[in-house]
Amino acid sequence: RYQRDERPDSEEGETDHVENIDTGPDGDGVDQKGKYTLYVPGAEEGGEVDIYIKNIVGTLAFARLD
């Protein structure tokens, strides 16, 4: 398992398995991967999910459950 600052960066169209670490203000799951903050609607706090990264804007990545 990667340590938080050793993880490779994310790319659009990539699938990944992430451990959800928090819940955002709109109830979306939020995780960190490299320099990106991932937003995953439908992911629950503390859960582990497979995701598909749909869009990256700056350091924000928007994903869906895969």
CSV table of C-alpha atoms in Angstrom, one decimal:
chain,number,residue,atom,x,y,z
A,1,ARG,CA,0.0,0.0,0.0
A,2,TYR,CA,1.3,3.5,-0.9
A,3,GLN,CA,1.9,6.1,1.8
A,4,ARG,CA,-0.1,9.2,1.2
A,5,ASP,CA,2.7,11.3,-0.4
A,6,GLU,CA,4.2,8.3,-2.3
A,7,ARG,CA,1.1,7.6,-4.4
A,8,PRO,CA,1.3,8.3,-8.1
A,9,ASP,CA,-0.8,11.1,-9.6
A,10,SER,CA,-4.3,10.3,-11.0
A,11,GLU,CA,-5.3,10.6,-14.7
A,12,GLU,CA,-8.7,11.1,-16.3
A,13,GLY,CA,-10.1,7.7,-17.4
A,14,GLU,CA,-8.2,5.8,-14.8
A,15,THR,CA,-9.8,3.3,-12.5
A,16,ASP,CA,-8.5,2.8,-8.9
A,17,HIS,CA,-9.3,1.4,-5.5
A,18,VAL,CA,-9.3,4.1,-2.8
A,19,GLU,CA,-10.0,4.2,0.9
A,20,ASN,CA,-12.6,6.9,1.6
A,21,ILE,CA,-11.3,9.1,4.4
A,22,ASP,CA,-13.9,11.8,4.8
A,23,THR,CA,-17.3,13.2,3.7
A,24,GLY,CA,-17.5,16.5,1.9
A,25,PRO,CA,-20.0,19.3,2.6
A,26,ASP,CA,-22.5,17.9,0.0
A,27,GLY,CA,-22.2,14.4,1.5
A,28,ASP,CA,-19.8,13.1,-1.2
A,29,GLY,CA,-16.9,10.9,-0.4
A,30,VAL,CA,-13.6,12.6,-0.3
A,31,ASP,CA,-10.1,11.1,-0.6
A,32,GLN,CA,-6.5,12.3,-1.3
A,33,LYS,CA,-4.4,10.7,-4.0
A,34,GLY,CA,-1.0,12.4,-4.7
A,35,LYS,CA,-1.7,16.1,-5.3
A,36,TYR,CA,-5.4,15.5,-6.0
A,37,THR,CA,-8.5,15.7,-3.8
A,38,LEU,CA,-11.0,13.1,-5.1
A,39,TYR,CA,-14.7,13.6,-4.9
A,40,VAL,CA,-16.8,10.4,-5.1
A,41,PRO,CA,-20.6,10.8,-4.9
A,42,GLY,CA,-22.2,7.8,-3.2
A,43,ALA,CA,-19.1,6.7,-1.3
A,44,GLU,CA,-19.5,6.4,2.4
A,45,GLU,CA,-17.1,7.7,5.1
A,46,GLY,CA,-14.5,5.1,6.0
A,47,GLY,CA,-15.4,2.8,3.2
A,48,GLU,CA,-13.2,1.3,0.5
A,49,VAL,CA,-14.4,1.7,-3.1
A,50,ASP,CA,-13.4,1.2,-6.7
A,51,ILE,CA,-13.6,4.4,-8.7
A,52,TYR,CA,-13.4,5.7,-12.3
A,53,ILE,CA,-11.9,9.2,-12.6
A,54,LYS,CA,-14.2,11.3,-14.9
A,55,ASN,CA,-12.7,14.7,-14.8
A,56,ILE,CA,-9.7,16.6,-13.3
A,57,VAL,CA,-9.6,20.3,-12.8
A,58,GLY,CA,-6.5,21.7,-11.2
A,59,THR,CA,-6.0,19.6,-8.1
A,60,LEU,CA,-9.6,18.4,-7.9
A,61,ALA,CA,-10.6,15.1,-9.4
A,62,PHE,CA,-14.2,14.0,-9.9
A,63,ALA,CA,-14.9,10.3,-9.9
A,64,ARG,CA,-17.8,7.9,-9.9
A,65,LEU,CA,-18.2,4.5,-8.2
A,66,ASP,CA,-17.0,1.8,-10.6
